[in-house]
mmCIF file of C-alpha atoms in Angstrom:
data_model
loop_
_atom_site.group_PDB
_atom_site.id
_atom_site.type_symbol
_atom_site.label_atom_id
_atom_site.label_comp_id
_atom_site.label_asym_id
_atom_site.label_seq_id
_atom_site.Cartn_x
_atom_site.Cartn_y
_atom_site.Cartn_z
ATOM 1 C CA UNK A 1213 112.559 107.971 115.077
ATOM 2 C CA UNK A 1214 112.637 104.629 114.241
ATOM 3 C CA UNK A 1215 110.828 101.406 114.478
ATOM 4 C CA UNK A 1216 107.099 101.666 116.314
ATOM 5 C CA UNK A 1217 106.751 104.931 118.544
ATOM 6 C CA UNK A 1218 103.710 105.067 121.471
ATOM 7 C CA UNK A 1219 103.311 108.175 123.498
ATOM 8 C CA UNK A 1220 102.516 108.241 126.354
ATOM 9 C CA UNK A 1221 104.674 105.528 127.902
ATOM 10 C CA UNK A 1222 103.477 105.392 131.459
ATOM 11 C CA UNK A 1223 99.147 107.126 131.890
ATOM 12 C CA UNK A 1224 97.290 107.661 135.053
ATOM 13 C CA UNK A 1225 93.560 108.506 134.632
ATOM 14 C CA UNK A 1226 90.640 108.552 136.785
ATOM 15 C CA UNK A 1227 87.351 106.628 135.638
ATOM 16 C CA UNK A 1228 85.404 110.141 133.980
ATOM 17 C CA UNK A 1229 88.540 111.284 132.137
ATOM 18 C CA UNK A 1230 88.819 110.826 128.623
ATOM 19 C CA UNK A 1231 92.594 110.410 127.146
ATOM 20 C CA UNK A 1232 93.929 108.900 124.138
ATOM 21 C CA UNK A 1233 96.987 106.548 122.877
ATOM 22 C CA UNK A 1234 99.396 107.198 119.959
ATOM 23 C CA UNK A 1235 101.469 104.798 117.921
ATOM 24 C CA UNK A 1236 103.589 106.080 115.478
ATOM 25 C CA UNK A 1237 105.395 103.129 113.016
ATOM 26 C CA UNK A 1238 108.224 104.106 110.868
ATOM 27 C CA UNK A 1239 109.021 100.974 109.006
ATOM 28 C CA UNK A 1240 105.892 101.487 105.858
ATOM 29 C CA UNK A 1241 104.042 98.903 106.866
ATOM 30 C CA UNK A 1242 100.513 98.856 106.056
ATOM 31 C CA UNK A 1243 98.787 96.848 108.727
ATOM 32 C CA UNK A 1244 99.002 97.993 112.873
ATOM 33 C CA UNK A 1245 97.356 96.574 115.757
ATOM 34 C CA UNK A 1246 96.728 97.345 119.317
ATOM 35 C CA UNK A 1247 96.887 94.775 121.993
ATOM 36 C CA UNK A 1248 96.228 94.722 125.942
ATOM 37 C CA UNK A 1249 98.501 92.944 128.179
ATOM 38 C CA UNK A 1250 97.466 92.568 131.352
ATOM 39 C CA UNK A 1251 99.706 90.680 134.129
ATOM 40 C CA UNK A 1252 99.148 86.877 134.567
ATOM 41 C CA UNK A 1253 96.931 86.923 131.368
ATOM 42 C CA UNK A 1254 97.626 86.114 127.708
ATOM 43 C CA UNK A 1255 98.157 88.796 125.262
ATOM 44 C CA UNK A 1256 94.543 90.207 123.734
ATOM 45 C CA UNK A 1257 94.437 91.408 119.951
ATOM 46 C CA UNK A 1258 92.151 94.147 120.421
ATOM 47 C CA UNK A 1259 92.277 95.769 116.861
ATOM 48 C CA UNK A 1260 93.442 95.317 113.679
ATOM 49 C CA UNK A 1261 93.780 97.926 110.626
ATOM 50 C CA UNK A 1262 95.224 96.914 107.551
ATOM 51 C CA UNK A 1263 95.442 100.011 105.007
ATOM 52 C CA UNK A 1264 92.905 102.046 107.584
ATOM 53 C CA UNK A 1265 89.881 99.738 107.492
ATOM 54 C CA UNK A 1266 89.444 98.288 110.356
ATOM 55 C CA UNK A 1267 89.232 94.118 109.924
ATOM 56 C CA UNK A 1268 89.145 92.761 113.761
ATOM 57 C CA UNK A 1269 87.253 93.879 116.639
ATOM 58 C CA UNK A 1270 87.539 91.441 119.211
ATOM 59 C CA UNK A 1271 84.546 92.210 121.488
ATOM 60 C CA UNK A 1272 86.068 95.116 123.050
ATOM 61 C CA UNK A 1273 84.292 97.521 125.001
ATOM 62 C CA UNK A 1274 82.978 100.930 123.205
ATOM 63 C CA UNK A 1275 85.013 102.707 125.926
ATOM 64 C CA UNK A 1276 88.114 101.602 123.920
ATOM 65 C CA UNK A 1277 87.522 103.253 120.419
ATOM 66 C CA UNK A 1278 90.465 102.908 117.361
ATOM 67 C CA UNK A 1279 91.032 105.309 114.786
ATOM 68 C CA UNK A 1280 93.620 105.224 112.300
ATOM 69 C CA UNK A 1281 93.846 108.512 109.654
ATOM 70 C CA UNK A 1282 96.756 107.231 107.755
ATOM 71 C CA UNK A 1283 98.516 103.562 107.508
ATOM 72 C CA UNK A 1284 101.300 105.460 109.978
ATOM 73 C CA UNK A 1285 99.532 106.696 113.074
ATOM 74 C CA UNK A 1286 97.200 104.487 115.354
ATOM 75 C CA UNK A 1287 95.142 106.077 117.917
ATOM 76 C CA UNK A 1288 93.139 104.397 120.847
ATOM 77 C CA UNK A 1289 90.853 106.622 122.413
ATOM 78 C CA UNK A 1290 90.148 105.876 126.018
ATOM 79 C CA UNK A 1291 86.984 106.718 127.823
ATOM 80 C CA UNK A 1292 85.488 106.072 131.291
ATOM 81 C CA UNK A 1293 87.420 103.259 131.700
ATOM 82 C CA UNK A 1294 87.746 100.674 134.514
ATOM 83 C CA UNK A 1295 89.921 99.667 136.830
ATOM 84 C CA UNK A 1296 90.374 96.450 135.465
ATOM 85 C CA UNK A 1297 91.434 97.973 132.227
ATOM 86 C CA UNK A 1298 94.376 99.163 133.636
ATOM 87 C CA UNK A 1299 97.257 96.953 131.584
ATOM 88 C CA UNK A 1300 100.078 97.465 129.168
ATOM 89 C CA UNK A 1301 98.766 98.626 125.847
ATOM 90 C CA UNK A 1302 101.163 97.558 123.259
ATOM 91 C CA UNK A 1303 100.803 98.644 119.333
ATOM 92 C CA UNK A 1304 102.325 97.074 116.230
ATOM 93 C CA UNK A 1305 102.881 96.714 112.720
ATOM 94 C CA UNK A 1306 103.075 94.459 109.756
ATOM 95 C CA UNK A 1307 103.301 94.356 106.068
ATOM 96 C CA UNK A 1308 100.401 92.214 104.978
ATOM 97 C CA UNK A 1309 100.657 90.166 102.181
ATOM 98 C CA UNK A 1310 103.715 89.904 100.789
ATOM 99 C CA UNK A 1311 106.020 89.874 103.877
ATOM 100 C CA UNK A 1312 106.334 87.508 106.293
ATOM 101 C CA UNK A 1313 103.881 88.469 108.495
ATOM 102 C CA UNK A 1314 106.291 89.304 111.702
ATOM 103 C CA UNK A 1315 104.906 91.813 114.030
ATOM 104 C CA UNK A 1316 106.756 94.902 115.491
ATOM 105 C CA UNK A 1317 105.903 96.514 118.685
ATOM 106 C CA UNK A 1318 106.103 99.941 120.456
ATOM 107 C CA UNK A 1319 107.313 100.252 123.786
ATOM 108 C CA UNK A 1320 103.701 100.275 125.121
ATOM 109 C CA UNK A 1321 101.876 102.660 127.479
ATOM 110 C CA UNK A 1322 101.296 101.363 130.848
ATOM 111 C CA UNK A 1323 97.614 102.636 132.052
ATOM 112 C CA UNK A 1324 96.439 103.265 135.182
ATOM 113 C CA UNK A 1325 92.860 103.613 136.251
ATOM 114 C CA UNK A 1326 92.139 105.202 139.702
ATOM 115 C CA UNK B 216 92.220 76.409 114.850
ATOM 116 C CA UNK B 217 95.888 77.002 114.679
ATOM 117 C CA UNK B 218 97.887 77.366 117.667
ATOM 118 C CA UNK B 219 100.816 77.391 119.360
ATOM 119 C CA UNK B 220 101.605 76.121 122.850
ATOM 120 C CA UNK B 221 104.351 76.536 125.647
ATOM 121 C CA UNK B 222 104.544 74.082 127.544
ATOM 122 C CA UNK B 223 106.728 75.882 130.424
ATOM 123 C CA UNK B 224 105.478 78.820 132.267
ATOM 124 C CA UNK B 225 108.497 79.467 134.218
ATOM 125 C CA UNK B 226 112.278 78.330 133.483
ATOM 126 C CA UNK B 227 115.004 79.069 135.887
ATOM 127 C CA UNK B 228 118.679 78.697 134.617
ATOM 128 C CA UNK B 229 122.414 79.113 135.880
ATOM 129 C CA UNK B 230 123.979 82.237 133.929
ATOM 130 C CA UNK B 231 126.760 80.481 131.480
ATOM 131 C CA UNK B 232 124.580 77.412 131.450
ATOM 132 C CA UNK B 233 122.338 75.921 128.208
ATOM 133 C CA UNK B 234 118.790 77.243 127.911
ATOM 134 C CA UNK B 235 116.426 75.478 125.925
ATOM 135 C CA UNK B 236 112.196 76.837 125.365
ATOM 136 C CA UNK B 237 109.485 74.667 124.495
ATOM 137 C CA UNK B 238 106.761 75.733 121.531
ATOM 138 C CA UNK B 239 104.564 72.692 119.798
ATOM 139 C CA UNK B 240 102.347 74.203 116.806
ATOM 140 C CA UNK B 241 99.494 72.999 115.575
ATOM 141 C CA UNK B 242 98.990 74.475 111.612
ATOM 142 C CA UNK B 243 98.526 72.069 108.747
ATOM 143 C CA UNK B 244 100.615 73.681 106.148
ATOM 144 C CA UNK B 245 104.560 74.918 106.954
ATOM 145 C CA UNK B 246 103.811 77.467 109.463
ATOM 146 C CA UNK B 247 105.522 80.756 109.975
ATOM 147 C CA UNK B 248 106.680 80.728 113.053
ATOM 148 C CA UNK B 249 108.327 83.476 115.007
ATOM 149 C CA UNK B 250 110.269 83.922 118.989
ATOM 150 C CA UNK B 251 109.924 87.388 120.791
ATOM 151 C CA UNK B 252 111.259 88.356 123.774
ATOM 152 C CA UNK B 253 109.847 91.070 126.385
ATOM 153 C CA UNK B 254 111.547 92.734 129.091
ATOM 154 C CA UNK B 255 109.787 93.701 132.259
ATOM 155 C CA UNK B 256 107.858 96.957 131.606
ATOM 156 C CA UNK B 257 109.081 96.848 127.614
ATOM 157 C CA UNK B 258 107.241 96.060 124.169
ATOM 158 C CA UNK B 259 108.028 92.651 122.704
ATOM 159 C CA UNK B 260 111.380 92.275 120.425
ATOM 160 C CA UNK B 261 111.815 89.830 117.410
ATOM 161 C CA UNK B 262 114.317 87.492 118.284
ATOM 162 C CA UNK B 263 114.026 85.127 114.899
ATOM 163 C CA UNK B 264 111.547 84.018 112.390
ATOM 164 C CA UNK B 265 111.123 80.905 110.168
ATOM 165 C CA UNK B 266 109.108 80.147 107.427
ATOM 166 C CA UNK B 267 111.162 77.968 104.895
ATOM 167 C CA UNK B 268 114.344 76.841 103.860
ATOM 168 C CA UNK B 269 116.895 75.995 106.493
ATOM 169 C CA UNK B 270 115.038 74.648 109.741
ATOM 170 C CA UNK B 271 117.830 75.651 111.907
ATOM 171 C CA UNK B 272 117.271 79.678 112.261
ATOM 172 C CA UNK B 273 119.814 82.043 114.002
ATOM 173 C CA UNK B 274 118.426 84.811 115.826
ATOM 174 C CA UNK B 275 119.246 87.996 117.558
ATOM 175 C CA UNK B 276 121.317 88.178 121.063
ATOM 176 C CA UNK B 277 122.898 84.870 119.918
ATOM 177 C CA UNK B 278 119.509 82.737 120.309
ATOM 178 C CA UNK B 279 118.880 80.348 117.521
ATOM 179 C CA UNK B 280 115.447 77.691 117.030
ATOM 180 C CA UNK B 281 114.790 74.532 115.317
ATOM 181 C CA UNK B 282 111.648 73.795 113.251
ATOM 182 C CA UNK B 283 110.898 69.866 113.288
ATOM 183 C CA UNK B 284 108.406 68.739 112.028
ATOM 184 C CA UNK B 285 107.836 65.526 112.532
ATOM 185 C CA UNK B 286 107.571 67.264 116.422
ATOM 186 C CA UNK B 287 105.261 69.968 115.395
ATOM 187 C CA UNK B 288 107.597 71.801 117.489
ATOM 188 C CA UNK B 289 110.041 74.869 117.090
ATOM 189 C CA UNK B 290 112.321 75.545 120.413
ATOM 190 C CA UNK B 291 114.597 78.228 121.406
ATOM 191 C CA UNK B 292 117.584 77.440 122.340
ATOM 192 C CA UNK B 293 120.484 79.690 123.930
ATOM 193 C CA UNK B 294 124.184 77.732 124.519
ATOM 194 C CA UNK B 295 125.077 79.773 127.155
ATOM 195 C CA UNK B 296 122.910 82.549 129.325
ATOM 196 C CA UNK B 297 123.782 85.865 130.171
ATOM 197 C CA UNK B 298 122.112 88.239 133.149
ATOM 198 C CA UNK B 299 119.916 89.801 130.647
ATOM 199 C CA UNK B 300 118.325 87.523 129.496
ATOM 200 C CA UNK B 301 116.397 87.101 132.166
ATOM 201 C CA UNK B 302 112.702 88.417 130.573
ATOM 202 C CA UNK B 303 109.603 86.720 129.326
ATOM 203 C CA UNK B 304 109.739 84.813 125.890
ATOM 204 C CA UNK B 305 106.524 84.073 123.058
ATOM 205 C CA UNK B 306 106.164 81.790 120.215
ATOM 206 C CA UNK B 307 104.284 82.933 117.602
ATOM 207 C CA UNK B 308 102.817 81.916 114.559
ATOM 208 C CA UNK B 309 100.648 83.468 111.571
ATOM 209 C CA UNK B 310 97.227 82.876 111.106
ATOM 210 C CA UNK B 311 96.076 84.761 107.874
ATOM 211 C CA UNK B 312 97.541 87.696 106.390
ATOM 212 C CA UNK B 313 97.536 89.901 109.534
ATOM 213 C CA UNK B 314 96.861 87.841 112.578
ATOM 214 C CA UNK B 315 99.419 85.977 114.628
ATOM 215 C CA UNK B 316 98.714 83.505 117.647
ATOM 216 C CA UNK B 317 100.805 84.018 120.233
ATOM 217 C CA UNK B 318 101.735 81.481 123.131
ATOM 218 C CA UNK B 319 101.336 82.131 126.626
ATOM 219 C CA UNK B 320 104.818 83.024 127.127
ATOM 220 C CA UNK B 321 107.374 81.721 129.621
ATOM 221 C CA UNK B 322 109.189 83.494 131.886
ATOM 222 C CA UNK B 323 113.054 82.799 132.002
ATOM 223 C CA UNK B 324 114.962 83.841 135.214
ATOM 224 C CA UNK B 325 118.205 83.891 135.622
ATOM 225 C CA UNK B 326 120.251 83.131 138.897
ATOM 226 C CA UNK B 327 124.512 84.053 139.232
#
């Protein structure tokens, strides 16, 4: 694999489930990110994690909660969610400090809530 | 706060002919700027970064950009569009160590 890797590309959950998002980069950076993109609407920095500690929360809801064991995996774990959070979730990666600061992305998993 | 803007939500252009997308930035210092590209249903791509030195950049997919200055702007530019580019294109630009500001995109379609 290269590059940024998310799993599952495409989710459809009901409001009571619980379900989670991976991101997988490849590249050694040591900063990743997790966005919502939602049509019509700007792109949202949800969370940021630079060498696993969390820096930015941007008033998400506690339905949406990050974790990130190592500066390689990202997870997003999902919980009675909304319809209106139903979007493309798109993760990516940086070197901080050091680089120049470009982003890359996964794929993104599109989410469905019934 | 820093910023970048697009001026154009929505471009449509004759495949073969020029294409040319507007981003004005608003950052005090020389600003690292970036273009991405995102296909419908796909994760955004790096099509070209600047950040000093030569303030004509060459890209990916045969895109290139121009940093001016005196403009506060930094457009992407394409001499001659293909099918496939058809898609949705951000500016970016940095706005501390791990946080970049992203534009609100404009959406390129292409007609035969």
């Amino acid at each position: 694999e290269t590059g940024v890797t998310q799993t599952p590309r495409h989710l459809v959950m009901g409001m009571t489930n619980k379900k989670s998002l991976k991101c997988e980069q490849h590249l050694g950076h040591n900063a990743m990110y997790w966005y919502k993109q939602s049509a019509k609407k700007p792109l949202e920095l949800m969370f940021v994690y630079s060498l696993e500690e969390r820096v930015e929360n941007n008033s998400v809801p506690s339905r949406f909660s990050p974790e990130c064991p190592n500066s390689s995996h990202l997870f997003l774990h999902l919980h009675t969610l909304q319809p209106e959070d139903s979007a493309l979730y798109l993760c990516a990666s940086s070197q901080r400090a050091g680089g120049t600061y470009e982003q890359y992305f996964g794929p993104g998993t599109r989410l469905t809530v019934t | 706060a820093q910023s970048v803007t697009q001026p154009d939500i929505h471009i449509t252009v004759s495949e073969g002919a020029s294409l040319e997308l507007r981003c004005n930035y608003s950052y005090g210092a020389t600003p690292y700027l970036f273009w991405y590209v995102q296909s419908p249903g796909q994760g955004l791509q790096l099509l070209l970064k600047y950040f000093s030195g030569d303030t004509l950049v060459q890209g990916i997919k045969g895109f290139e950009a121009e940093f001016k200055r005196s403009q506060s702007s930094f457009n992407l530019r394409k001499p001659s569009v293909h099918w496939s580019d058809a898609a949705e294109y951000f500016c970016a630009g940095r706005e501390n160590d791990y946080k970049l500001s992203f534009g609100a995109g404009t959406t390129v379609t292409v007609r035969a």
